[in-house]
Structure formats: C-alpha cells, structure tokens
Short mmCIF file of C-alpha atoms and ligand atoms in Angstrom, two decimals:
data_model
loop_
_atom_site.label_atom_id
_atom_site.label_comp_id
_atom_site.label_asym_id
_atom_site.label_seq_id
_atom_site.Cartn_x
_atom_site.Cartn_y
_atom_site.Cartn_z
CA MET A 1 231.99 142.11 -1.13
CA ARG A 2 229.29 144.79 -1.36
CA HIS A 3 226.72 145.29 1.41
CA PHE A 4 223.81 147.72 1.68
CA VAL A 5 223.59 148.55 5.38
CA THR A 6 223.17 152.29 4.86
CA LEU A 7 223.21 154.51 1.79
CA PHE A 8 226.71 155.62 2.84
CA GLU A 9 227.97 152.40 1.28
CA ILE A 10 227.05 153.43 -2.23
CA SER A 11 228.16 156.43 -4.29
CA GLN A 12 225.87 158.95 -5.96
CA GLN A 13 226.68 157.30 -9.30
CA GLU A 14 225.76 153.89 -7.89
CA LEU A 15 222.49 155.27 -6.54
CA HIS A 16 221.78 156.65 -9.99
CA THR A 17 222.54 153.23 -11.55
CA ILE A 18 220.27 151.37 -9.10
CA LEU A 19 217.39 153.81 -9.66
CA SER A 20 217.81 153.66 -13.42
CA LEU A 21 217.78 149.84 -13.33
CA SER A 22 214.72 149.89 -11.07
CA GLN A 23 212.78 152.19 -13.36
CA GLN A 24 213.66 150.27 -16.52
CA MET A 25 212.83 146.94 -14.88
CA LYS A 26 209.49 148.35 -13.74
CA GLN A 27 208.72 149.19 -17.37
CA LEU A 28 209.88 145.74 -18.49
CA LEU A 29 207.52 144.13 -15.98
CA ALA A 30 204.65 146.31 -17.22
CA ALA A 31 205.41 144.97 -20.71
CA GLY A 32 205.04 141.42 -19.35
CA ARG A 33 208.76 140.57 -19.22
CA ARG A 34 210.25 138.83 -16.19
CA PRO A 35 213.77 137.85 -17.28
CA PRO A 36 215.33 135.34 -14.86
CA TRP A 37 218.53 137.27 -14.28
CA LEU A 38 218.89 135.89 -10.75
CA ALA A 39 217.79 132.34 -11.60
CA ARG A 40 218.24 129.98 -8.66
CA ARG A 41 219.77 132.67 -6.48
CA VAL A 42 218.68 132.34 -2.87
CA LEU A 43 217.64 135.30 -0.74
CA ALA A 44 217.50 134.66 3.01
CA MET A 45 215.28 137.05 4.93
CA LEU A 46 216.24 137.31 8.57
CA PHE A 47 213.60 139.32 10.42
CA GLU A 48 213.45 140.28 14.10
CA LYS A 49 210.47 142.62 13.65
CA PRO A 50 207.17 142.39 11.78
CA SER A 51 206.89 143.46 8.14
CA LEU A 52 204.44 143.50 5.25
CA ARG A 53 206.05 145.65 2.56
CA THR A 54 209.73 144.80 3.02
CA ARG A 55 209.17 141.10 3.38
CA VAL A 56 206.65 140.62 0.59
CA SER A 57 208.26 143.02 -1.88
CA PHE A 58 211.62 141.25 -1.54
CA GLU A 59 209.98 137.83 -1.89
CA ALA A 60 207.97 138.88 -4.94
CA GLY A 61 210.96 140.68 -6.46
CA ILE A 62 213.42 137.78 -6.24
CA LEU A 63 210.73 135.38 -7.51
CA GLN A 64 210.13 137.57 -10.56
CA LEU A 65 213.89 137.47 -11.19
CA GLY A 66 213.95 133.66 -11.17
CA GLY A 67 215.33 133.22 -7.65
CA ALA A 68 213.76 132.21 -4.36
CA ALA A 69 213.36 133.69 -0.90
CA MET A 70 213.31 131.95 2.45
CA PHE A 71 211.86 133.71 5.46
CA LEU A 72 213.78 133.20 8.70
CA GLY A 73 211.97 134.30 11.84
CA GLN A 74 212.70 133.79 15.52
CA GLU A 75 212.96 130.00 15.31
CA VAL A 76 216.36 130.06 13.55
CA GLY A 77 217.82 131.38 16.78
CA TRP A 78 219.84 134.31 15.49
CA GLN A 79 221.53 135.93 18.54
CA SER A 80 220.12 133.32 20.89
CA ARG A 81 221.00 129.79 19.80
CA GLU A 82 224.62 130.10 18.70
CA SER A 83 227.35 132.64 18.08
CA THR A 84 226.82 135.24 15.34
CA SER A 85 230.01 134.05 13.74
CA ASP A 86 228.78 130.47 13.40
CA PHE A 87 225.30 131.64 12.42
CA ILE A 88 226.25 133.90 9.51
CA ARG A 89 229.05 131.73 8.16
CA VAL A 90 226.66 128.78 8.00
CA LEU A 91 223.88 130.88 6.44
CA ALA A 92 226.38 132.04 3.81
CA GLU A 93 226.81 128.39 2.76
CA TYR A 94 223.14 128.31 1.69
CA ALA A 95 222.16 131.83 0.69
CA ASP A 96 223.54 134.22 -1.95
CA VAL A 97 222.28 137.35 -0.21
CA VAL A 98 220.66 138.14 3.15
CA VAL A 99 218.08 140.83 3.93
CA CYS A 100 218.02 141.55 7.61
CA ARG A 101 215.50 143.51 9.72
CA ALA A 102 216.93 143.97 13.19
CA LYS A 103 216.15 145.73 16.43
CA LYS A 104 219.68 147.08 16.68
CA HIS A 105 221.61 148.56 13.78
CA THR A 106 224.85 147.12 15.21
CA SER A 107 223.42 143.61 14.72
CA VAL A 108 223.27 144.19 10.96
CA GLU A 109 226.71 145.79 10.95
CA ASP A 110 228.03 142.73 12.78
CA LEU A 111 226.64 140.41 10.10
CA ALA A 112 228.16 142.53 7.33
CA GLY A 113 231.47 142.57 9.23
CA TYR A 114 231.97 138.85 8.58
CA ASP A 115 231.92 139.69 4.85
CA CYS A 116 230.87 136.16 3.91
CA VAL A 117 227.53 136.98 2.22
CA PRO A 118 226.13 140.32 0.98
CA ILE A 119 223.89 141.90 3.63
CA ILE A 120 220.98 144.25 2.87
CA ASN A 121 219.44 146.29 5.70
CA GLY A 122 215.67 145.73 5.74
CA LEU A 123 215.24 148.28 8.60
CA THR A 124 216.99 148.90 11.88
CA ASP A 125 216.52 151.44 14.65
CA LEU A 126 219.04 153.65 12.80
CA ALA A 127 218.19 153.40 9.13
CA HIS A 128 215.83 152.14 6.44
CA PRO A 129 217.79 152.49 3.21
CA CYS A 130 215.51 150.29 1.06
CA GLN A 131 212.61 152.58 1.94
CA ALA A 132 214.60 155.63 0.86
CA LEU A 133 215.51 153.99 -2.46
CA ALA A 134 211.84 153.41 -3.29
CA ASP A 135 210.88 156.88 -2.10
CA ILE A 136 213.45 158.63 -4.28
CA MET A 137 212.27 156.50 -7.20
CA THR A 138 208.68 157.60 -6.52
CA MET A 139 209.65 161.26 -6.24
CA GLN A 140 211.54 161.06 -9.54
CA GLU A 141 208.47 159.55 -11.21
CA ILE A 142 206.39 162.44 -9.93
CA ALA A 143 208.77 165.37 -10.33
CA GLY A 144 211.58 164.28 -12.68
CA PRO A 145 215.09 165.35 -11.65
CA LEU A 146 215.09 166.11 -7.93
CA ALA A 147 218.00 168.56 -7.59
CA GLY A 148 216.71 171.75 -5.98
CA ARG A 149 213.41 170.17 -4.87
CA THR A 150 212.39 170.15 -1.20
CA MET A 151 211.26 167.28 0.98
CA THR A 152 209.81 168.07 4.41
CA PHE A 153 209.70 165.26 6.93
CA VAL A 154 207.10 165.83 9.65
CA GLY A 155 207.40 164.07 13.01
CA ASP A 156 210.10 161.96 14.63
CA GLY A 157 213.70 162.21 13.36
CA ASN A 158 213.81 158.42 13.16
CA ASN A 159 215.28 155.64 11.00
CA VAL A 160 213.18 156.60 7.97
CA ALA A 161 214.01 160.30 8.37
CA ARG A 162 217.75 159.56 8.58
CA SER A 163 217.79 157.50 5.40
CA LEU A 164 215.69 160.07 3.56
CA ALA A 165 217.98 162.91 4.68
CA LEU A 166 220.99 161.05 3.31
CA ALA A 167 219.21 160.09 0.08
CA ALA A 168 218.09 163.70 -0.37
CA ALA A 169 221.69 164.92 -0.01
CA MET A 170 222.78 162.35 -2.61
CA VAL A 171 220.30 163.63 -5.20
CA GLY A 172 220.68 167.34 -4.33
CA MET A 173 217.31 167.81 -2.60
CA ARG A 174 216.73 170.17 0.30
CA PHE A 175 215.65 168.30 3.43
CA ARG A 176 213.56 169.88 6.17
CA VAL A 177 212.39 168.34 9.43
CA LEU A 178 209.34 169.65 11.25
CA GLY A 179 208.79 168.30 14.75
CA PRO A 180 209.44 168.75 18.46
CA ARG A 181 213.02 169.87 19.12
CA ASP A 182 213.80 166.94 21.43
CA TYR A 183 212.98 164.54 18.60
CA PHE A 184 214.96 166.23 15.83
CA MET A 185 217.26 164.04 13.81
CA ASP A 186 220.54 163.60 15.71
CA GLU A 187 223.37 166.02 14.89
CA THR A 188 225.85 163.13 14.65
CA TRP A 189 223.97 161.75 11.66
CA ILE A 190 223.71 165.18 10.03
CA LYS A 191 227.46 165.75 10.51
CA LYS A 192 228.12 162.38 8.92
CA ILE A 193 225.97 163.32 5.92
CA ARG A 194 227.79 166.65 5.60
CA SER A 195 231.19 164.98 5.77
CA SER A 196 230.28 162.94 2.66
CA TYR A 197 228.05 165.58 1.02
CA PRO A 198 229.30 169.03 2.12
CA HIS A 199 226.52 170.81 0.21
CA ALA A 200 223.73 168.88 1.96
CA ASP A 201 220.95 171.37 2.73
CA ILE A 202 219.32 170.11 5.94
CA GLN A 203 217.34 172.25 8.37
CA GLN A 204 215.14 171.31 11.31
CA SER A 205 212.40 173.50 12.71
CA THR A 206 209.48 173.48 15.12
CA GLU A 207 207.63 176.03 12.93
CA ALA A 208 205.27 174.70 10.26
CA LYS A 209 205.46 177.91 8.24
CA ILE A 210 209.25 177.65 7.97
CA ALA A 211 209.50 173.93 7.30
CA LEU A 212 206.60 173.51 4.89
CA SER A 213 206.48 176.67 2.79
CA GLU A 214 208.68 175.30 -0.02
CA ALA A 215 207.82 171.60 0.22
CA ASP A 216 207.43 169.60 -2.97
CA PHE A 217 206.98 166.48 -0.86
CA VAL A 218 205.57 166.28 2.66
CA TYR A 219 206.56 163.01 4.29
CA THR A 220 205.53 161.57 7.63
CA ASP A 221 206.00 158.35 9.59
CA VAL A 222 204.65 156.97 12.86
CA TRP A 223 205.46 158.79 16.10
CA THR A 224 206.15 155.48 17.82
CA SER A 225 208.41 153.13 15.91
CA MET A 226 208.62 149.38 16.46
CA GLY A 227 210.37 148.78 19.77
CA GLN A 228 209.24 152.09 21.31
CA GLU A 229 205.73 150.92 22.24
CA GLN A 230 206.22 151.74 25.93
CA GLU A 231 206.64 155.44 24.97
CA ALA A 232 203.48 155.55 22.83
CA ALA A 233 201.28 157.58 25.20
CA GLU A 234 204.01 160.14 25.91
CA ARG A 235 204.81 160.48 22.22
CA ARG A 236 201.14 160.94 21.27
CA SER A 237 201.05 163.96 23.54
CA ILE A 238 204.45 165.41 22.49
CA PHE A 239 203.80 165.09 18.76
CA SER A 240 200.10 166.05 18.73
CA GLN A 241 200.64 169.49 17.16
CA PHE A 242 202.58 167.88 14.31
CA GLN A 243 199.76 165.72 13.01
CA LEU A 244 199.70 165.90 9.21
CA ASN A 245 196.14 167.15 8.76
CA GLY A 246 194.36 169.64 6.52
CA HIS A 247 195.36 172.50 8.78
CA LEU A 248 199.09 171.69 8.68
CA MET A 249 198.98 171.07 4.92
CA ARG A 250 197.77 174.63 4.42
CA HIS A 251 201.36 175.73 5.15
CA ALA A 252 202.62 173.73 2.16
CA PRO A 253 202.27 174.72 -1.51
CA PRO A 254 198.97 173.35 -2.93
CA LYS A 255 200.82 171.06 -5.37
CA ALA A 256 202.89 169.37 -2.63
CA ARG A 257 202.61 165.59 -2.63
CA VAL A 258 202.10 163.55 0.54
CA MET A 259 204.17 160.48 1.38
CA HIS A 260 204.26 157.92 4.18
CA CYS A 261 206.37 154.76 4.38
CA LEU A 262 203.47 152.85 6.01
CA PRO A 263 202.19 151.25 8.12
CA ALA A 264 200.33 154.42 9.16
CA HIS A 265 198.65 155.03 12.47
CA ARG A 266 195.69 156.85 10.94
CA GLY A 267 194.32 159.51 13.24
CA GLU A 268 197.73 159.93 14.95
CA GLU A 269 200.52 161.23 12.70
CA ILE A 270 198.22 161.61 9.68
CA THR A 271 194.50 162.02 9.10
CA ASP A 272 192.37 160.03 6.66
CA GLU A 273 191.63 163.30 4.90
CA VAL A 274 195.32 163.79 4.02
CA ILE A 275 196.44 160.20 3.47
CA ASP A 276 193.48 159.51 1.16
CA SER A 277 193.70 162.85 -0.68
CA PRO A 278 194.58 163.10 -4.39
CA GLN A 279 197.96 164.52 -3.25
CA SER A 280 198.85 161.25 -1.54
CA ALA A 281 201.42 159.00 -3.24
CA ILE A 282 201.38 156.22 -0.63
CA VAL A 283 200.29 153.32 -2.80
CA ALA A 284 202.75 154.06 -5.63
CA GLN A 285 205.39 154.46 -2.96
CA ALA A 286 204.70 151.04 -1.44
CA GLY A 287 204.52 149.49 -4.93
CA ASN A 288 207.92 150.90 -5.76
CA ARG A 289 209.47 149.04 -2.83
CA MET A 290 209.47 145.96 -5.05
CA HIS A 291 210.79 147.70 -8.16
CA ALA A 292 213.55 149.53 -6.28
CA GLN A 293 214.67 146.35 -4.50
CA LYS A 294 214.70 144.43 -7.79
CA GLY A 295 217.04 147.14 -9.07
CA LEU A 296 219.16 146.76 -5.94
CA LEU A 297 219.31 142.96 -6.23
CA VAL A 298 220.30 143.12 -9.91
CA TRP A 299 222.91 145.78 -9.14
CA MET A 300 224.28 143.50 -6.39
CA GLY A 301 224.25 140.66 -8.92
CA LEU A 302 226.37 142.77 -11.27
CA GLN A 303 228.78 143.61 -8.43
CA HIS A 304 229.18 139.95 -7.52
CA ASP A 305 229.27 138.63 -11.12
CA TRP A 306 226.02 136.70 -10.88
CA LEU A 307 225.07 138.30 -14.18
CA ASN A 308 226.66 140.74 -16.61
CA ALA A 309 225.65 143.85 -18.52
CA GLU A 310 225.08 141.84 -21.73
CA CYS A 311 222.21 139.91 -20.06
CA LEU A 312 220.53 143.23 -19.38
CA GLU A 313 221.22 144.62 -22.84
CA GLN A 314 219.49 141.60 -24.41
CA GLU A 315 216.28 142.83 -22.79
CA GLY A 316 216.93 146.43 -23.83
CA ILE A 317 218.10 147.60 -20.39
CA GLU A 318 220.73 150.30 -20.62
CA LEU A 319 223.19 150.97 -17.85
CA PRO A 320 223.99 154.65 -17.27
CA LEU A 321 227.20 155.99 -18.82
CA GLY A 322 230.13 155.36 -16.50
CA PHE A 323 228.12 152.55 -14.91
CA SER A 324 229.30 151.45 -11.50
N1 CP B 1 207.60 150.54 5.10
C1 CP B 1 207.93 149.34 5.57
O1 CP B 1 209.10 149.00 5.72
O2 CP B 1 206.87 148.52 5.80
P1 CP B 1 206.94 147.12 6.55
O3 CP B 1 207.29 147.39 7.97
O4 CP B 1 205.56 146.55 6.38
O5 CP B 1 207.98 146.28 5.88
N1 NVA B 2 209.82 154.15 11.83
C1 NVA B 2 209.04 152.96 11.62
C2 NVA B 2 209.11 152.54 10.19
C3 NVA B 2 208.31 151.32 9.83
C4 NVA B 2 208.46 150.93 8.41
C5 NVA B 2 209.55 151.86 12.54
O1 NVA B 2 210.78 151.70 12.67
O2 NVA B 2 208.73 151.15 13.13
#
C-alpha cells in the first residue's frame, strides 16, 4: 500500500509523474472537463489543526474527480476516544484514502504503519509534502525545468522548509536558507536528504547577500507555526531582521519571484509591499494546491488499481515514459 507521509516515500520518477498528471489535469479542467476517475471514492480528512487551503483544495479536488470528502474534526475522538489501532482500522472500512493534519508527525506515521488505508500527510510539525508538490508545480509553470535554479527560503527552518528542501533536491534545484542560526533547518533532516540525494545542494546562512544573490524564487513562511503560539513574542524579536521586505529583496535578482505557503502574517515575516508585488506568485501557488493534489489522488488511484492508464488516455492524458 502506498502512503504519502513525506516526499521520501516517492521516487524522482514518481514525483515527475504526479506533477505531469497535475499539470495535464489542470489544463483539462480549464477546458471544462471533469472526468470522474475517482467516482464514489471516499476521502476522509482527519484534521487536528485549522486549515483553509489544504482542507478546501482536497474537498474540491476529490469532488471534481467524482468522489466525496468527509471532514473529521475533534469530535471523532482520534487519540482520545479509543485506541489508534481500532480507530484507523474502522476508518479504513469506510474510506478509500485519508488525509491527515496532525500536531505530531509520529501520529501520521502511526496511522500509515497500520497499512490498512492510504495515508496522505496534510501537514505535521515535521513536514508539509502536499505544499511542496504544489510549489514545485508553480515554479515549473513559471520557470520551466528547475534543474540548476535556486530557491531561497527566508525565516524558520520549519515543516514547509523541510519539504521544500527535499523537493528541491529531487528536481535538482539549489536550496538556500536565510535566517537566524538557531532556527536553521535541522542537520538530521539535511543528512537524510543527502543520503537519498547525494548531490543535494543545500546551504544555510545568516547573510542576506549570500543567501539571496542567486535566488530565482524567494520563499517565506510564518515565524510562528501552529502549535508554537506561546513563542510568538520571542520569535518576532529573533526573526525581525529577516522580514521579507523591499530592503531584503534588493539582495535578490530583480526577476526573482516571491512565494509564501499562506496563511501569511502580513507585517511580520512579509510586508504588503512584497506579498502584493507583481513578483508575488502566492495566489497561483494556493490555486495549484488543488491541481497538485488531484494529480496525487489520481496517481494513488493508479497505484491501488482504482483506475487504469486507459481511463486517462481516453481524455488525452499521457503518462510519462517509464511511468511509475
Ligand atoms: N498552506 C496551507 O497548508 O494552508 P492551510 O493551513 O490553510 O491549509
Ligand atoms: N509552518 C506553518 C505552515 C502553515 C501552512 C505551520 O505549520 O503553521
């Protein structure tokens, strides 16, 4: 059974297949076609934290594919009302696939460990792989092939940064982090990336000039992630010199594009001037969450024999050579 808990679970070829499917399905939708490839498939959405984009883009995506989503919040009692083993094995009787947003990454790993229903990570404290899928898709739309391009992540070496660093290594991008040293991305994660992708080009710096001078994409995220609210005041002070504003952007090439996973804390990690500038790709980025996840769901459908390549071919969708 295939799960999508981090991008480590898929190969570079599989990432290429998912992104190709996503892009072609986006074009199909623009042409007014919504083929019901996942008709009557049920997506359960188990969320421990708030969400706009992840929740709504998955719901809209599965609906467009002919399936249905059910949102499961606190009241279902995950991790409080019964054992995880009973919980997930029962949920697997009803749902074909589960998207889970959890406080702790290990909670999502635990669910996947039962191997009774495919699990997709909809954000944890460690990783946000669905975000990275959509972001790579957006960067490809803007810049074409990404090998040799540079993405600079400004701020906290958090869940979003980790998934982007791994995605960047998978597509041959350079990845730079600019932020306070104590909040750099953890070395354990970087070592793990390098053990799968020995040529991964990842560098972290506290110097704007060094980190931004070659950036094709300048990416930022909140300084205080969900669950860290008690550290907000301290973080505002520690990160203040890394606000993505007009001054900081002067260190980047003029054509560099600005990205943010959203929600943004405007006036903290990014100014209105930068997030609303013509360089900003934030809306396309958020829009692509749905397209990328539709690609992921269809790819999962292919892996689990819910549909086959002929269904896609009938709508003119081509799978990459050596599809996997
Ligand atoms: N970027 C993102 O995951 O947004 P939500 O928290 O609104 O889902
Ligand atoms: N780093 C942020 C991302 C939100 C989409 C958080 O975890 O809250």
